[in-house]
Coordinates of C-alpha atoms in Angstrom, one line a residue:
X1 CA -206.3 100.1 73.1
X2 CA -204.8 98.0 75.3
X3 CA -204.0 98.8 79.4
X4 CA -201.0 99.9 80.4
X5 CA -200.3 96.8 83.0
X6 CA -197.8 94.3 83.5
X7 CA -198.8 92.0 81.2
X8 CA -198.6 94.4 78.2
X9 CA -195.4 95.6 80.0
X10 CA -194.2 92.2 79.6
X11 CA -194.9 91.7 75.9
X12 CA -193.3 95.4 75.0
X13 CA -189.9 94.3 77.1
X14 CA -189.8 90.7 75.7
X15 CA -190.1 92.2 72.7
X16 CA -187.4 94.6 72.7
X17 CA -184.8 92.4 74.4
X18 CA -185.5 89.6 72.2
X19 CA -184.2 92.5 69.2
X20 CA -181.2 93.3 71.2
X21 CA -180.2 89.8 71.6
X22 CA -180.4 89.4 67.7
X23 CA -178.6 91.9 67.1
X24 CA -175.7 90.5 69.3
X25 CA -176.5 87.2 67.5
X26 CA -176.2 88.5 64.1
X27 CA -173.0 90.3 64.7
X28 CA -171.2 86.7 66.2
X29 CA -172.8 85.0 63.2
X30 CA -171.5 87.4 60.5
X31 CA -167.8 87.8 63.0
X32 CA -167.2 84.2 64.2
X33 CA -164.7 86.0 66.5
X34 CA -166.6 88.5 67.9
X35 CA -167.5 87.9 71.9
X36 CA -171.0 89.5 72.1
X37 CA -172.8 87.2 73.9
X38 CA -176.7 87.3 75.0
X39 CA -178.8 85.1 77.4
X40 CA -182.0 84.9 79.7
X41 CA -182.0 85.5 83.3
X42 CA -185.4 85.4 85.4
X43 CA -187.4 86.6 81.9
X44 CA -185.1 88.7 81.3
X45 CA -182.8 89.3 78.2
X46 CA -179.4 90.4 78.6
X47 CA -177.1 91.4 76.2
X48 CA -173.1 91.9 75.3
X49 CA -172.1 93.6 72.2
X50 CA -169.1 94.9 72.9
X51 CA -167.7 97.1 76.4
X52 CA -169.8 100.3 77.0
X53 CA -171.6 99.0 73.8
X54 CA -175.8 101.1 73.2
X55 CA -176.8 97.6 73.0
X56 CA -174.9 96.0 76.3
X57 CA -177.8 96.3 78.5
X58 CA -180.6 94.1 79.6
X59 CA -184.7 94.2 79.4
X60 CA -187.4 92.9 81.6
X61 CA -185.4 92.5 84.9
X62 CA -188.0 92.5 87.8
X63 CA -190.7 92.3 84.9
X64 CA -191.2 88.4 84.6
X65 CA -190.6 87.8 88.7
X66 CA -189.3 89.8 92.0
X67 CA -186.0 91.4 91.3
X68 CA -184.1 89.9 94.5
X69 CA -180.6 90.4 95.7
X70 CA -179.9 87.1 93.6
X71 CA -181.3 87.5 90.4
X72 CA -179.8 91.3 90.1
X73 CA -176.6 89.8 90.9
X74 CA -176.8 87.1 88.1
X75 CA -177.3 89.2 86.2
X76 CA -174.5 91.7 86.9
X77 CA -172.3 88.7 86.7
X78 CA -173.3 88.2 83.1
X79 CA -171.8 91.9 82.6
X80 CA -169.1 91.7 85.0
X81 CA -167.1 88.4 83.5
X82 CA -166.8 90.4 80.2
X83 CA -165.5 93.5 81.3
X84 CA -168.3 95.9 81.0
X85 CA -170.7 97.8 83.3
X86 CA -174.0 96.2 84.2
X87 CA -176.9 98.3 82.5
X88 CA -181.0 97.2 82.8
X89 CA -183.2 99.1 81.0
X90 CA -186.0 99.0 84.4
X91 CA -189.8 99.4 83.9
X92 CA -191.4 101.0 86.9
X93 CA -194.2 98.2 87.2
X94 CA -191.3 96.8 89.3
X95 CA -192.3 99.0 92.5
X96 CA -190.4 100.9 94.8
X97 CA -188.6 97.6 96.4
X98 CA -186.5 97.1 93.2
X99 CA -185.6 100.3 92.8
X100 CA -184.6 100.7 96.6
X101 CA -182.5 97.8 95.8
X102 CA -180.8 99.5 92.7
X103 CA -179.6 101.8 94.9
X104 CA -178.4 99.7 97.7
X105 CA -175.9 98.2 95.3
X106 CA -174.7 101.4 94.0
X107 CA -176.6 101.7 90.7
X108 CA -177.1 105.6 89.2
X109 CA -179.6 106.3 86.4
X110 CA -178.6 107.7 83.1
X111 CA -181.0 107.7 81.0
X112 CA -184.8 108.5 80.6
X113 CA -187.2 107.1 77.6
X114 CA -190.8 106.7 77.6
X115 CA -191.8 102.9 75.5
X116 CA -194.8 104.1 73.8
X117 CA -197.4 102.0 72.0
X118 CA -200.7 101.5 69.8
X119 CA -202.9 98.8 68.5
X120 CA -202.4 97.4 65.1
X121 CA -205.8 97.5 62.7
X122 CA -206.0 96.4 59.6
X123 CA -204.4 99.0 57.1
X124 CA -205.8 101.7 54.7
X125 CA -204.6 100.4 51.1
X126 CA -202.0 102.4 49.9
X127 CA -202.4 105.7 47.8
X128 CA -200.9 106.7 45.0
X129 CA -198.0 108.7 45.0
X130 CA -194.3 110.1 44.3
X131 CA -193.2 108.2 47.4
X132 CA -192.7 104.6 47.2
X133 CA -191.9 102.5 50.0
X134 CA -190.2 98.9 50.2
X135 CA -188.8 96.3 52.0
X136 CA -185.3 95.4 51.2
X137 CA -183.6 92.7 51.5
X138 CA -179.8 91.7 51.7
X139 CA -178.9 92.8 48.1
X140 CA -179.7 96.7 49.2
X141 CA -177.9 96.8 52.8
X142 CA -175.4 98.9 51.6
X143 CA -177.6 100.9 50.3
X144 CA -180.3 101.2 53.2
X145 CA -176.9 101.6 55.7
X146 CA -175.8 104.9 53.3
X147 CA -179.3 106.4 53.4
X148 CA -179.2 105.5 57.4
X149 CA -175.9 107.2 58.0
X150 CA -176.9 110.5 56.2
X151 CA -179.8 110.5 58.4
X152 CA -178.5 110.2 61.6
X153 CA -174.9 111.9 61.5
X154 CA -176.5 115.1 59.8
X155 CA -176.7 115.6 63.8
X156 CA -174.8 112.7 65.1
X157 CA -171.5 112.5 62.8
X158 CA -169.6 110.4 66.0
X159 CA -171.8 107.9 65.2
X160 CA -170.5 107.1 61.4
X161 CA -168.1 104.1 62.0
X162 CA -171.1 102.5 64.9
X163 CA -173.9 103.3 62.4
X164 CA -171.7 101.4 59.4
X165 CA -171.6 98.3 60.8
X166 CA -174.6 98.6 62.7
X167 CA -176.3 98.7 59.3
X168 CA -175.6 95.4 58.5
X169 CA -176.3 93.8 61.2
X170 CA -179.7 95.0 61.5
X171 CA -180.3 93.8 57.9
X172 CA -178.9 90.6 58.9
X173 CA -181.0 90.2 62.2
X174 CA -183.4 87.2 62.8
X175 CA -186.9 88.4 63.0
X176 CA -186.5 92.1 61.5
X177 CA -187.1 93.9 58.4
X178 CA -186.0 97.0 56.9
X179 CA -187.8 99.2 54.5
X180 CA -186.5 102.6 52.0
X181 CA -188.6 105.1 51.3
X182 CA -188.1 106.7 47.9
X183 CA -189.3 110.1 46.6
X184 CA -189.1 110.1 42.1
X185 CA -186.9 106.7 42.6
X186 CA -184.5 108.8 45.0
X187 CA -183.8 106.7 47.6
X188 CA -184.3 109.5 51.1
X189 CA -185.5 107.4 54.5
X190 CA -184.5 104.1 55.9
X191 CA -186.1 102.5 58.9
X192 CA -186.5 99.2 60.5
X193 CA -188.9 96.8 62.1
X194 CA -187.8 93.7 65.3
X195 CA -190.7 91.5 65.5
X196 CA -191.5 89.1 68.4
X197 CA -194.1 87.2 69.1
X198 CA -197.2 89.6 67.8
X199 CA -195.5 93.1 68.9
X200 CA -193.7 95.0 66.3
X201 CA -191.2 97.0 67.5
X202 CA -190.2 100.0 65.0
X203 CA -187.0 101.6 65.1
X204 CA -184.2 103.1 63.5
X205 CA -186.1 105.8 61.5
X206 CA -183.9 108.5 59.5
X207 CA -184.4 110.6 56.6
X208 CA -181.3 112.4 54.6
X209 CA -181.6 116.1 54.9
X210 CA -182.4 117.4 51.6
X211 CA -185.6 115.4 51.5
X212 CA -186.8 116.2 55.2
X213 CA -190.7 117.5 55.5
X214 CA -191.5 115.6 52.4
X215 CA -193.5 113.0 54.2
X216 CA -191.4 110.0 54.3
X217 CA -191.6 109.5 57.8
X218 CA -194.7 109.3 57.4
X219 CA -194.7 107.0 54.3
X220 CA -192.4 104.6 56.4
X221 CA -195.0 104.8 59.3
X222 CA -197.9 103.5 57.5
X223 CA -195.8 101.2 55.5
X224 CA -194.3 99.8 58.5
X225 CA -198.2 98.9 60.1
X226 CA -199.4 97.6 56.9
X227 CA -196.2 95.0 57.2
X228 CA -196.9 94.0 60.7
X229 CA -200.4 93.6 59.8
X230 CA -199.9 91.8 57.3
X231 CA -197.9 88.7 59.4
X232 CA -200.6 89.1 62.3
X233 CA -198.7 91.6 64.9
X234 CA -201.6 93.5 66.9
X235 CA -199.0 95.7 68.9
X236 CA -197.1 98.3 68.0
X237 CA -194.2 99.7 70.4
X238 CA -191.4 102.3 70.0
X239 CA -189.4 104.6 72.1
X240 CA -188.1 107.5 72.4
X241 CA -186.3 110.0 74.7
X242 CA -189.0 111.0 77.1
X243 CA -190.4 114.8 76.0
X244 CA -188.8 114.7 72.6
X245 CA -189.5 115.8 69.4
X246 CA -189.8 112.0 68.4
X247 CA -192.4 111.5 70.8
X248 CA -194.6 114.1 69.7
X249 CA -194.2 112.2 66.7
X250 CA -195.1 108.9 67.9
X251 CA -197.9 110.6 69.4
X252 CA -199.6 112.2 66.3
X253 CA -199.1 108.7 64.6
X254 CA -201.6 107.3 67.5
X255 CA -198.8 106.0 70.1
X256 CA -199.7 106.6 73.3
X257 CA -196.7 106.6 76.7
X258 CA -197.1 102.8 78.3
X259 CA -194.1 103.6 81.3
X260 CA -191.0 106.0 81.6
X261 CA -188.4 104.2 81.8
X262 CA -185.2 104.5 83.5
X263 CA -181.8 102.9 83.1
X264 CA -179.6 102.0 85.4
X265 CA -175.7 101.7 85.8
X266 CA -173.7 100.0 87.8
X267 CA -169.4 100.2 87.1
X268 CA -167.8 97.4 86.6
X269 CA -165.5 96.1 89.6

């Protein structure tokens, strides 16, 4: 298992700003019209998708270099000129200084996640079973974006019209894959997998109610590793919302905590 240091920090935040950028990617190149918009500033990745948008934010700030007065204020500029408040998702490897400048220009926290992670060995074979997992490709997108949407608005029904067209976009990004579990050829759990540069970032997990506690969580798990071993990932990385039910989760599948993780929010002018 890897250490918990700043270069593994660096590989987990790469990796999960490099999916946020695709997804802003995929949604200009399937809406020409749209004005998300990602770049790189100092390492880091920042994102628009849209004003107050889950995936406006950036990664990696302070991560790849000293967050100074001018690099945070690139960046906020990249937020700013659209309209939208500046958000960075802000690994504590930073150190006090960055943080003490957060709050010198007015930044608040809102939000708390832990980025867990485990090492990738090469996979038990697959059993025989009811469940079936595979990967799907554009033909089934509206089918994986139903199964998704049952999943997450049993509890989350505000999130219908994002989770629609989120769907498709995720089936669309660069560098990610989706997979359906099945139970008796009953489609029941979708998930989905970012990869960058060895780290496979996994994502997006929901089952439809009637078919919770039948293992396809679990089925998507393994299926998931045996994919990113497959195209040479060693790293595996998720997150989840730090104390939660998902993170026991993570942790029973062998993810261990990395860093909490705090982001920050500055209003737009």
């Amino acid at each position: 298992m890897p250490f918990a240091d700043l270069s593994l920090a660096r590989r987990l935040e790469r990796a999960e700003g490099y999916a946020c950028a695709q997804f802003a990617a995929a949604r200009k190149r399937l809406f020409p019209d749209s004005s998300s918009a990602w770049t790189e500033s100092a390492g880091a990745y920042l994102t628009f998708d849209g004003i107050e948008a889950p995936t406006t934010q950036s990664f990696g700030l302070g991560v790849f270099g000293e967050l100074t007065p001018a690099v945070l204020a690139d960046a906020e500029a990249f937020f700013f000129e659209r309209g939208t408040a500046a958000m960075h998702e802000i690994c504590p490897l930073v150190g006090p200084a960055a943080l003490q400048l957060l709050c010198e220009r007015a930044y608040w926290p809102v939000e708390v996640s832990n980025v867990l992670f485990r090492s990738i060995e090469k996979p038990e074979p697959p059993v025989e079973s009811s469940t079936r997992v595979r990967a799907i490709g554009t033909a089934d997108a509206e089918l994986w974006t139903g199964v998704s949407i049952r999943g997450w608005t049993h509890e989350h029904p505000e999130l219908e019209d994002f989770l629609r067209q989120a769907g498709k976009l995720i089936v669309n990004r660069e560098g990610s894959a989706c997979f359906l579990a099945e139970i008796d050829g009953q489609p029941g759990a979708a998930s989905a997998l970012a990869i960058h540069e060895g780290v496979a970032l996994f994502a997006g997990a929901a089952t439809v109610p009637e078919l919770r506690r039948r293992g396809l969580q679990g089925a998507l798990l393994r299926a998931r590793l045996r994919y990113a071993s497959e195209i040479g990932c060693d790293l595996a990385m998720m997150v989840a919302e730090a104390g939660s039910n998902s993170q026991r989760n993570a942790e029973r599948q062998g993810f261990h905590v990395a860093y909490t993780r705090i982001k920050w929010r500055r209003g737009a002018p």
